[in-house]
Structures are given as C-alpha cells and as structure tokens.
Short mmCIF file of N, CA and C in Angstrom, two decimals:
data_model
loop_
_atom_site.label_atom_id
_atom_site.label_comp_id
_atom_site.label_asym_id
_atom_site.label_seq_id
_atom_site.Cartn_x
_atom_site.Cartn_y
_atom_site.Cartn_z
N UNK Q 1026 127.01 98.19 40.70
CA UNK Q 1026 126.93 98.49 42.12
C UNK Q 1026 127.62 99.82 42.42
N UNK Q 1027 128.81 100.12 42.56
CA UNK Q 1027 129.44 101.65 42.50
C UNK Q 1027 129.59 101.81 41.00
N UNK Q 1028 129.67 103.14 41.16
CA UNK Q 1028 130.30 103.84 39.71
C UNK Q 1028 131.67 103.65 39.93
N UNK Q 1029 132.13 104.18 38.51
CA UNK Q 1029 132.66 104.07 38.48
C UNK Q 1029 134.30 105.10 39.52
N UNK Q 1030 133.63 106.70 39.05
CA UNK Q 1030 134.43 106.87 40.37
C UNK Q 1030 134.70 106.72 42.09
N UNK Q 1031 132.93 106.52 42.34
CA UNK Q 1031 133.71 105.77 43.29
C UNK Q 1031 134.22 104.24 43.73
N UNK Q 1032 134.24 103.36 42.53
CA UNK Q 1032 135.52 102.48 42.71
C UNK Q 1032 136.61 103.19 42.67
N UNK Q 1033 136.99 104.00 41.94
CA UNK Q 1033 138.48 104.51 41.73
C UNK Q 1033 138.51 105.23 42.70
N UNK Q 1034 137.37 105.84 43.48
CA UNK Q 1034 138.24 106.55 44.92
C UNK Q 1034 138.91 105.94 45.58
N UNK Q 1035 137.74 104.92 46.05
CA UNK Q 1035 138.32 103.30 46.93
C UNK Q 1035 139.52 102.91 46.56
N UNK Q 1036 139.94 103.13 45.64
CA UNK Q 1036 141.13 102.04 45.00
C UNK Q 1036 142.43 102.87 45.40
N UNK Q 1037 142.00 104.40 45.49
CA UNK Q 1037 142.92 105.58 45.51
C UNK Q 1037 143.43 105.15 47.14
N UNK Q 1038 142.62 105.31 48.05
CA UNK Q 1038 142.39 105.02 49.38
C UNK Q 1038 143.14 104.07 49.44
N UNK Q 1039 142.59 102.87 49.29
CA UNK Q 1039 143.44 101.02 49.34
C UNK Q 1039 145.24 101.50 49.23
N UNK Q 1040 145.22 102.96 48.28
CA UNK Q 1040 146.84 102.65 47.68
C UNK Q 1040 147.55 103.26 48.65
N UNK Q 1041 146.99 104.78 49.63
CA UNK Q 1041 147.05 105.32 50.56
C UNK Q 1041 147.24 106.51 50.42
N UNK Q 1042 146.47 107.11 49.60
CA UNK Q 1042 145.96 108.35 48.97
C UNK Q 1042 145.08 108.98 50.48
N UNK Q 1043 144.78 110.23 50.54
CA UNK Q 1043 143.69 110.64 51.11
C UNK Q 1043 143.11 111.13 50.13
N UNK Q 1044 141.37 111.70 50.65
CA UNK Q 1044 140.80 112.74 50.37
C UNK Q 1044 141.18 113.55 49.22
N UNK Q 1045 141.94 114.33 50.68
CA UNK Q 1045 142.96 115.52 50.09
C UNK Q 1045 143.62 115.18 49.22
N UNK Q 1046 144.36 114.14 48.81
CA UNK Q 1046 145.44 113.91 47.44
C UNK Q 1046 144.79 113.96 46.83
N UNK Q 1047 143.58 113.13 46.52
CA UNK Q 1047 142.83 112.55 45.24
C UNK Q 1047 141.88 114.20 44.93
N UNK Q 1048 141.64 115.13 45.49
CA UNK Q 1048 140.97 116.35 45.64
C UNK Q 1048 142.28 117.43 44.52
N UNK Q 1049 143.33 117.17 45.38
CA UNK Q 1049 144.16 117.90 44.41
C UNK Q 1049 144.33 117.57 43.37
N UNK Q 1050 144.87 116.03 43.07
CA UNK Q 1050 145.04 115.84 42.03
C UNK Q 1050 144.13 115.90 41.11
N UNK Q 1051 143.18 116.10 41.33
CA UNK Q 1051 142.08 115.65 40.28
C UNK Q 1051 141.36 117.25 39.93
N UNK Q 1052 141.58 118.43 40.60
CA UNK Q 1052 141.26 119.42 40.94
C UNK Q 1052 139.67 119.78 41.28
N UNK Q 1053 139.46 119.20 42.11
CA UNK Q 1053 137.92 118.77 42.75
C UNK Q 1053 138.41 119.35 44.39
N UNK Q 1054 136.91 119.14 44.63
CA UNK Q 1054 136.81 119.77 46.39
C UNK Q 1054 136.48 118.76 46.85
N UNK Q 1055 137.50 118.53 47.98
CA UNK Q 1055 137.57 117.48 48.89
C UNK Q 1055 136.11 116.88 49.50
N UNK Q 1056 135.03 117.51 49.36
CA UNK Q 1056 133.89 117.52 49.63
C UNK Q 1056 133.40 116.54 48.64
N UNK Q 1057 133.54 116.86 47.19
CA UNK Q 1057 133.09 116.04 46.27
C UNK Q 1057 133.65 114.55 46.50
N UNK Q 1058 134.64 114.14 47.18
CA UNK Q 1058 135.34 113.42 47.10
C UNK Q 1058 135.00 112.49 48.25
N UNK Q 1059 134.69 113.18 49.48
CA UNK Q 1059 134.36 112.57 50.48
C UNK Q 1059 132.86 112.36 50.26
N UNK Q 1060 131.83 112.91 48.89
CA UNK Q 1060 130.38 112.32 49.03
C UNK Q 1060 130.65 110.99 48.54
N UNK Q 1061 131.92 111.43 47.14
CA UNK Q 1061 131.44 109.49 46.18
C UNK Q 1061 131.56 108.66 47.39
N UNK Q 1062 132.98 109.12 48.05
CA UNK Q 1062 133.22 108.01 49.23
C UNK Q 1062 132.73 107.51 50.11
N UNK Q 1063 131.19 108.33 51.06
CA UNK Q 1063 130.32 108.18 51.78
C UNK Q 1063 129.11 106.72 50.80
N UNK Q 1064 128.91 107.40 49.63
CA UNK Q 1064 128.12 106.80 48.75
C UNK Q 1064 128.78 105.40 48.45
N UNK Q 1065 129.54 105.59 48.13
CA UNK Q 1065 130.61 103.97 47.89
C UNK Q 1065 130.13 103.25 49.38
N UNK Q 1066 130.34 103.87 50.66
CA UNK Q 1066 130.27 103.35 51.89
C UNK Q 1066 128.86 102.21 51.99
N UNK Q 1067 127.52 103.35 51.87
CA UNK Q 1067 126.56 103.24 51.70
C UNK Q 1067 126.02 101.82 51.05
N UNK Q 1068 126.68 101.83 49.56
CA UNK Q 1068 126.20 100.89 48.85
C UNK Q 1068 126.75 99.73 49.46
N UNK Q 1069 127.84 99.21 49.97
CA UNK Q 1069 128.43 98.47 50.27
C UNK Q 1069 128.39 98.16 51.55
N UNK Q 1070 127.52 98.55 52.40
CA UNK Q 1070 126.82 98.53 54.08
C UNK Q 1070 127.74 98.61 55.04
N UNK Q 1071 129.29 99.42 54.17
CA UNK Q 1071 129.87 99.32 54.87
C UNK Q 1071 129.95 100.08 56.40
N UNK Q 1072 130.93 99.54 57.56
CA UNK Q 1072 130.42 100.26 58.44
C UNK Q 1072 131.61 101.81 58.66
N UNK Q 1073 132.35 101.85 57.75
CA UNK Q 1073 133.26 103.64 57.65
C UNK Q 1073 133.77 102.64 56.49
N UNK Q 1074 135.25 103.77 56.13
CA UNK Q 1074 135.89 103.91 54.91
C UNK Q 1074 136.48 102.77 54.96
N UNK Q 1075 137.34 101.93 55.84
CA UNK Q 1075 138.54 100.95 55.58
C UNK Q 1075 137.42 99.91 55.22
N UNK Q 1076 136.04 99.75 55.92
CA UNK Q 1076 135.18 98.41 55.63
C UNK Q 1076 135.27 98.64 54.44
N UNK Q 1077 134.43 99.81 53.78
CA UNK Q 1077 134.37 99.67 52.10
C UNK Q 1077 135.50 99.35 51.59
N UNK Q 1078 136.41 99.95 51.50
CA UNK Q 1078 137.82 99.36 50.68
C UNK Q 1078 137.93 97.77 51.14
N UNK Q 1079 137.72 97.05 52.39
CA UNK Q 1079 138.08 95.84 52.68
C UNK Q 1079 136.73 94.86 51.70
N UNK Q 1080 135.58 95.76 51.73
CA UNK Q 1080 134.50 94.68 50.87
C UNK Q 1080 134.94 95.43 49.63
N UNK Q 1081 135.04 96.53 48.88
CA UNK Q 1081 135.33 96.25 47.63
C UNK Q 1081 136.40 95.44 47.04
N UNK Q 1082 137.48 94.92 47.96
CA UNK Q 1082 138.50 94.05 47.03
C UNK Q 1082 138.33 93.10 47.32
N UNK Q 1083 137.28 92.53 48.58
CA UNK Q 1083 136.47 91.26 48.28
C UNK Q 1083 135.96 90.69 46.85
N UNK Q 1084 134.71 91.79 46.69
CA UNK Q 1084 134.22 91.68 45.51
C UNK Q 1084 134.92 92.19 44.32
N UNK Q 1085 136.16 92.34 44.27
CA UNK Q 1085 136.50 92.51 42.97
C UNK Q 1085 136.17 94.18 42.13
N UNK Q 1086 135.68 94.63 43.18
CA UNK Q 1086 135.87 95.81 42.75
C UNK Q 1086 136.64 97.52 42.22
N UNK Q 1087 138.09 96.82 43.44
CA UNK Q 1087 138.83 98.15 43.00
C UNK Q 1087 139.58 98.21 41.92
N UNK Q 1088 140.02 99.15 41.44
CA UNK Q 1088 140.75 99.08 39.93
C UNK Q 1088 142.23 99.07 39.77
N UNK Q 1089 142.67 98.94 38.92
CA UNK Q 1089 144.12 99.29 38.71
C UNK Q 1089 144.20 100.59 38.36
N UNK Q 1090 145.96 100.48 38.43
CA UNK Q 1090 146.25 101.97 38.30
C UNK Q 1090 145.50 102.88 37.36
N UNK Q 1091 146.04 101.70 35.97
CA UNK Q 1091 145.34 101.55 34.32
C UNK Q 1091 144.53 102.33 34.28
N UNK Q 1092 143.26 102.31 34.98
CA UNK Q 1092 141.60 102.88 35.33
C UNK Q 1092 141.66 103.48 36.15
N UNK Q 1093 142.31 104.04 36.46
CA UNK Q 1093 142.01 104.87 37.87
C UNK Q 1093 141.70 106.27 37.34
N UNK Q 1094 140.30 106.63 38.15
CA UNK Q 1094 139.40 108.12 37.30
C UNK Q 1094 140.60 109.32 37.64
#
C-alpha cells in the first residue's frame, strides 16, 4: 500500500518531525518530501496529514526508529 518512504515519512511526522526536519536531514527538498506525503495521503483517503498518520498506525503501518528511511 505505501512505500516504503512514505511510511517512514508518516512515522517521522507521528514522532513530530516536520517537512523541513526530515528535508534536512535527509538532504532532500522539502518539496520531495511533501509529494511522498501528499501520496501517502492519497492512498490512504486520507482527509490532510494528521488523518494519514492516524490511519497508518491503525493499520500497522508506521515504522520504528530501526527503519526509518
């Protein structure tokens, strides 16, 4: 259902990361970051960002630290 990064965005988000953190840290453009996250949204019907994070740890989707992209 998501890839894998964007579970690990979601998961970044859930921890209380923005965008912007996960952009720096990862050295990506915040842009790239906000598509997986739109796309994560998408698949998951969610209706914005907190729905997706609230249905991906429904379903078992976000990751641990362990995995985190």
């Amino acid at each position: 259902m998501l890839s894998d990064i964007e579970a690990g965005y979601l998961s970044r988000i859930a921890r209380g990361q923005t965008a912007e953190d996960i952009a720096a840290e990862d050295g990506i453009s915040v842009q790239v970051v906000q598509d997986a996250l739109s796309a994560a949204e998408t698949k998951l019907g969610a209706l914005n960002l907190m729905d997706a994070v609230t249905k991906a740890a429904r379903l078992g989707l976000l990751k641990d630290d362990s995995s985190l992209p």
